[in-house]
Amino acid sequence: MVITLAGHESRPRAGRPKRADARRNYDQLIEQAKLAFAEFGVDASLDEIARRAGVASGTLYRHFPTRLDLIEAVLGEQIAELVDLGRGLLTADDAFDALFAWLRAAITHSLTYRGLAAAVMNSALNRENGLVSTWHAEMFEVGAALLTRARRSGVVVADADEADVLKMIGAIAWAAQDASDGPAQADRLLTLLMNGLRHGGVQR
Amino acid sequence: MVITLAGHESRPRAGRPKRADARRNYDQLIEQAKLAFAEFGVDASLDEIARRAGVASGTLYRHFPTRLDLIEAVLGEQIAELVDLGRGLLTADDAFDALFAWLRAAITHSLTYRGLAAAVMNSALNRENGLVSTWHAEMFEVGAALLTRARRSGVVVADADEADVLKMIGAIAWAAQDASDGPAQADRLLTLLMNGLRHGGVQR
DNA sequence: ACCTGAACACCGTTCAAGT
DNA sequence: ACCTGAACACCGTTCAAGT
């Protein structure tokens, strides 16, 4: 008798395929998704993306079973860079500034495409596919490490919770995403948050 | 020659109608919308709401040309109460606590229905129908007044911007809306924000 | 005045049939 | 293996026809 864990063995989870035509389609889909995301946000029509890539809708679903899989593929490198940046900042002199800088970069990243913050938040809630995507997991890990270090250094209040702070980052990104001033507003809101975190009070 | 301002003269903007059957439909629509919003959030299917109210979809659109009009109608009393609360708090002893209390109530209000914070944010951005809805305008006015008072009393940092703070409130509500702990998380995030606003630093 | 319900234009998702 | 494209089930919105 064979025991299978439901929902764990059936996912394609392919990555870039080997066959020539399939690989061409895969690349075209990512390329067109990138353009469509830039134009309409991450809620862009999947059908339209497939059409522009010169491919039927079923093909899109074959490669990217979920809209989130497509988003992840499009943002892959960018996320890797962000994680690297965070790891580097773990040895920076000022633990407060390091945390600040990384959160700032994370927010900037979230502003790449309209709706991205909401999509990420949604993926964090959706526990169905086992754990959260590795994507989100790595981001969380780095952010949590930076906050922990800042807390241990005594530059940040002791009871700041990782999940809360990172959730707040998502919230700020969401709030600023289609404001006319955009990044500037995100900066102001982040400053508000950091003042709340700073041990020893607001500095003016 | 007659000059008309596009988009300003043609809106029904009815309110509760006079004819008996129309009024019955109107009330039923609000009643069923309330139930549907509670069950599915403010993105509930309008067709389904009409169906449950025993009415064709066109009737719903006649009374509530926009989803936002329906939301406003459903939440009317609740918003009035919130505005009244805020006005009362304007004469409270402690300007900081008054601001805190009102923001807390505003967040709690936003948690009534899933998706409400996003809908409100969206309406604030959508300048097409002249100004923002009176609903939003009154809320903003009261919130801004409370913040201004706190700033003048010197209990809140001088450069806190009304629009930023209120946007942050929306963001917090959004972040907490489908968390498992819900209101508790919203409280923690709000505390973070208030610490950032407090003049003289964090108190522990 | 108000309501009905069909019609339209869009979604995402699945799946049998083809190569 | 991979792709196609029709089919399905859902949307919101409009509008001619009825009362």
mmCIF file of N, CA and C (backbone and C1' of nucleotides) in Angstrom, chain B residues 12-34 49-50 53-56 59-65 68-77, chain C residues 2-4:
data_model
loop_
_atom_site.group_PDB
_atom_site.id
_atom_site.type_symbol
_atom_site.label_atom_id
_atom_site.label_comp_id
_atom_site.label_asym_id
_atom_site.label_seq_id
_atom_site.Cartn_x
_atom_site.Cartn_y
_atom_site.Cartn_z
ATOM 1 N N PRO B 12 -28.261 59.648 -10.565
ATOM 2 C CA PRO B 12 -29.518 59.511 -9.849
ATOM 3 C C PRO B 12 -29.412 60.050 -8.417
ATOM 4 N N ARG B 13 -28.454 59.530 -7.650
ATOM 5 C CA ARG B 13 -28.235 60.012 -6.289
ATOM 6 C C ARG B 13 -29.536 60.097 -5.510
ATOM 7 N N ALA B 14 -30.297 59.032 -5.586
ATOM 8 C CA ALA B 14 -31.681 59.072 -5.169
ATOM 9 C C ALA B 14 -31.870 59.147 -3.652
ATOM 10 N N GLY B 15 -31.271 58.238 -2.935
ATOM 11 C CA GLY B 15 -31.693 58.048 -1.562
ATOM 12 C C GLY B 15 -32.904 57.142 -1.554
ATOM 13 N N ARG B 16 -33.538 56.982 -0.420
ATOM 14 C CA ARG B 16 -34.668 56.052 -0.306
ATOM 15 C C ARG B 16 -35.855 56.571 -1.122
ATOM 16 N N PRO B 17 -36.336 55.767 -2.048
ATOM 17 C CA PRO B 17 -37.396 56.221 -2.965
ATOM 18 C C PRO B 17 -38.761 56.325 -2.289
ATOM 19 N N LYS B 18 -39.711 56.964 -3.003
ATOM 20 C CA LYS B 18 -41.036 57.217 -2.412
ATOM 21 C C LYS B 18 -42.044 56.109 -2.742
ATOM 22 N N ARG B 19 -42.015 55.636 -3.980
ATOM 23 C CA ARG B 19 -43.029 54.655 -4.372
ATOM 24 C C ARG B 19 -42.883 53.384 -3.551
ATOM 25 N N ALA B 20 -44.020 52.812 -3.200
ATOM 26 C CA ALA B 20 -44.045 51.698 -2.252
ATOM 27 C C ALA B 20 -43.190 50.512 -2.695
ATOM 28 N N ASP B 21 -43.372 50.054 -3.928
ATOM 29 C CA ASP B 21 -42.622 48.872 -4.380
ATOM 30 C C ASP B 21 -41.129 49.173 -4.478
ATOM 31 N N ALA B 22 -40.823 50.365 -4.936
ATOM 32 C CA ALA B 22 -39.431 50.752 -5.064
ATOM 33 C C ALA B 22 -38.758 50.798 -3.698
ATOM 34 N N ARG B 23 -39.478 51.308 -2.727
ATOM 35 C CA ARG B 23 -38.914 51.404 -1.380
ATOM 36 C C ARG B 23 -38.688 50.007 -0.796
ATOM 37 N N ARG B 24 -39.644 49.115 -1.078
ATOM 38 C CA ARG B 24 -39.518 47.738 -0.607
ATOM 39 C C ARG B 24 -38.251 47.121 -1.206
ATOM 40 N N ASN B 25 -38.064 47.305 -2.491
ATOM 41 C CA ASN B 25 -36.872 46.770 -3.162
ATOM 42 C C ASN B 25 -35.595 47.367 -2.571
ATOM 43 N N TYR B 26 -35.630 48.654 -2.385
ATOM 44 C CA TYR B 26 -34.472 49.363 -1.841
ATOM 45 C C TYR B 26 -34.069 48.782 -0.486
ATOM 46 N N ASP B 27 -35.057 48.629 0.370
ATOM 47 C CA ASP B 27 -34.771 48.105 1.705
ATOM 48 C C ASP B 27 -34.268 46.670 1.654
ATOM 49 N N GLN B 28 -34.908 45.874 0.812
ATOM 50 C CA GLN B 28 -34.490 44.480 0.676
ATOM 51 C C GLN B 28 -33.058 44.382 0.157
ATOM 52 N N LEU B 29 -32.715 45.247 -0.768
ATOM 53 C CA LEU B 29 -31.368 45.226 -1.330
ATOM 54 C C LEU B 29 -30.338 45.521 -0.245
ATOM 55 N N ILE B 30 -30.619 46.515 0.580
ATOM 56 C CA ILE B 30 -29.688 46.848 1.658
ATOM 57 C C ILE B 30 -29.583 45.692 2.641
ATOM 58 N N GLU B 31 -30.721 45.146 2.983
ATOM 59 C CA GLU B 31 -30.750 44.016 3.913
ATOM 60 C C GLU B 31 -29.909 42.847 3.406
ATOM 61 N N GLN B 32 -30.141 42.491 2.158
ATOM 62 C CA GLN B 32 -29.425 41.349 1.582
ATOM 63 C C GLN B 32 -27.947 41.665 1.338
ATOM 64 N N ALA B 33 -27.681 42.915 1.011
ATOM 65 C CA ALA B 33 -26.286 43.315 0.824
ATOM 66 C C ALA B 33 -25.533 43.167 2.136
ATOM 67 N N LYS B 34 -26.178 43.559 3.213
ATOM 68 C CA LYS B 34 -25.555 43.455 4.529
ATOM 69 C C LYS B 34 -25.173 42.010 4.817
ATOM 70 N N ILE B 49 -26.732 39.306 -4.845
ATOM 71 C CA ILE B 49 -27.453 40.175 -3.909
ATOM 72 C C ILE B 49 -28.835 40.514 -4.470
ATOM 73 N N ALA B 50 -28.864 40.873 -5.748
ATOM 74 C CA ALA B 50 -30.136 41.189 -6.391
ATOM 75 C C ALA B 50 -31.069 39.976 -6.357
ATOM 76 N N ALA B 53 -32.522 39.388 -3.058
ATOM 77 C CA ALA B 53 -33.502 40.430 -2.721
ATOM 78 C C ALA B 53 -34.773 40.260 -3.550
ATOM 79 N N GLY B 54 -34.803 39.248 -4.432
ATOM 80 C CA GLY B 54 -35.977 39.005 -5.257
ATOM 81 C C GLY B 54 -36.175 40.077 -6.315
ATOM 82 N N VAL B 55 -35.086 40.477 -6.934
ATOM 83 C CA VAL B 55 -35.092 41.628 -7.820
ATOM 84 C C VAL B 55 -34.137 41.372 -8.979
ATOM 85 N N ALA B 56 -34.405 41.973 -10.123
ATOM 86 C CA ALA B 56 -33.482 41.809 -11.248
ATOM 87 C C ALA B 56 -32.274 42.736 -11.068
ATOM 88 N N THR B 59 -32.444 46.570 -11.401
ATOM 89 C CA THR B 59 -33.032 47.308 -10.281
ATOM 90 C C THR B 59 -31.971 47.708 -9.268
ATOM 91 N N LEU B 60 -31.072 46.793 -9.033
ATOM 92 C CA LEU B 60 -29.986 47.118 -8.120
ATOM 93 C C LEU B 60 -29.202 48.317 -8.639
ATOM 94 N N TYR B 61 -28.891 48.292 -9.932
ATOM 95 C CA TYR B 61 -28.108 49.384 -10.524
ATOM 96 C C TYR B 61 -28.881 50.695 -10.523
ATOM 97 N N ARG B 62 -30.176 50.602 -10.641
ATOM 98 C CA ARG B 62 -30.990 51.827 -10.609
ATOM 99 C C ARG B 62 -30.840 52.522 -9.261
ATOM 100 N N HIS B 63 -30.884 51.744 -8.193
ATOM 101 C CA HIS B 63 -30.790 52.348 -6.857
ATOM 102 C C HIS B 63 -29.353 52.684 -6.468
ATOM 103 N N PHE B 64 -28.456 51.782 -6.843
ATOM 104 C CA PHE B 64 -27.054 51.954 -6.451
ATOM 105 C C PHE B 64 -26.159 51.820 -7.678
ATOM 106 N N PRO B 65 -25.936 52.926 -8.359
ATOM 107 C CA PRO B 65 -25.218 52.883 -9.634
ATOM 108 C C PRO B 65 -23.826 52.283 -9.466
ATOM 109 N N LEU B 68 -19.919 51.137 -4.558
ATOM 110 C CA LEU B 68 -19.601 52.003 -3.429
ATOM 111 C C LEU B 68 -20.858 52.657 -2.863
ATOM 112 N N ASP B 69 -21.810 52.981 -3.743
ATOM 113 C CA ASP B 69 -23.074 53.548 -3.274
ATOM 114 C C ASP B 69 -23.797 52.561 -2.376
ATOM 115 N N LEU B 70 -23.739 51.303 -2.748
ATOM 116 C CA LEU B 70 -24.388 50.270 -1.944
ATOM 117 C C LEU B 70 -23.686 50.122 -0.598
ATOM 118 N N ILE B 71 -22.376 50.103 -0.625
ATOM 119 C CA ILE B 71 -21.604 49.992 0.620
ATOM 120 C C ILE B 71 -21.935 51.164 1.544
ATOM 121 N N GLU B 72 -21.945 52.346 0.952
ATOM 122 C CA GLU B 72 -22.258 53.539 1.739
ATOM 123 C C GLU B 72 -23.628 53.430 2.397
ATOM 124 N N ALA B 73 -24.603 52.957 1.631
ATOM 125 C CA ALA B 73 -25.964 52.835 2.152
ATOM 126 C C ALA B 73 -26.013 51.853 3.307
ATOM 127 N N VAL B 74 -25.286 50.742 3.155
ATOM 128 C CA VAL B 74 -25.285 49.712 4.191
ATOM 129 C C VAL B 74 -24.625 50.228 5.470
ATOM 130 N N LEU B 75 -23.584 51.015 5.313
ATOM 131 C CA LEU B 75 -22.796 51.445 6.469
ATOM 132 C C LEU B 75 -23.183 52.818 7.004
ATOM 133 N N GLY B 76 -24.211 53.408 6.401
ATOM 134 C CA GLY B 76 -24.573 54.779 6.717
ATOM 135 C C GLY B 76 -24.588 55.134 8.200
ATOM 136 N N GLU B 77 -25.377 54.400 8.973
ATOM 137 C CA GLU B 77 -25.534 54.731 10.399
ATOM 138 C C GLU B 77 -24.211 54.587 11.142
ATOM 139 P P DC C 2 -38.934 56.075 -9.121
ATOM 140 O "O5'" DC C 2 -38.979 54.560 -9.558
ATOM 141 C "C5'" DC C 2 -40.117 53.781 -9.173
ATOM 142 C "C4'" DC C 2 -40.118 52.487 -9.946
ATOM 143 C "C3'" DC C 2 -38.837 51.675 -9.837
ATOM 144 O "O3'" DC C 2 -39.069 50.638 -8.894
ATOM 145 C "C1'" DC C 2 -39.822 51.587 -12.008
ATOM 146 P P DC C 3 -37.949 49.500 -8.695
ATOM 147 O "O5'" DC C 3 -38.338 48.511 -9.862
ATOM 148 C "C5'" DC C 3 -39.565 47.779 -9.770
ATOM 149 C "C4'" DC C 3 -39.629 46.813 -10.918
ATOM 150 C "C3'" DC C 3 -38.482 45.808 -10.941
ATOM 151 O "O3'" DC C 3 -38.998 44.500 -10.725
ATOM 152 C "C1'" DC C 3 -38.811 46.813 -13.088
ATOM 153 P P DT C 4 -37.998 43.265 -10.710
ATOM 154 O "O5'" DT C 4 -38.005 42.813 -12.225
ATOM 155 C "C5'" DT C 4 -39.241 42.538 -12.855
ATOM 156 C "C4'" DT C 4 -39.003 42.068 -14.273
ATOM 157 C "C3'" DT C 4 -37.969 40.944 -14.391
ATOM 158 O "O3'" DT C 4 -38.563 39.849 -15.056
ATOM 159 C "C1'" DT C 4 -37.462 42.718 -15.902
#
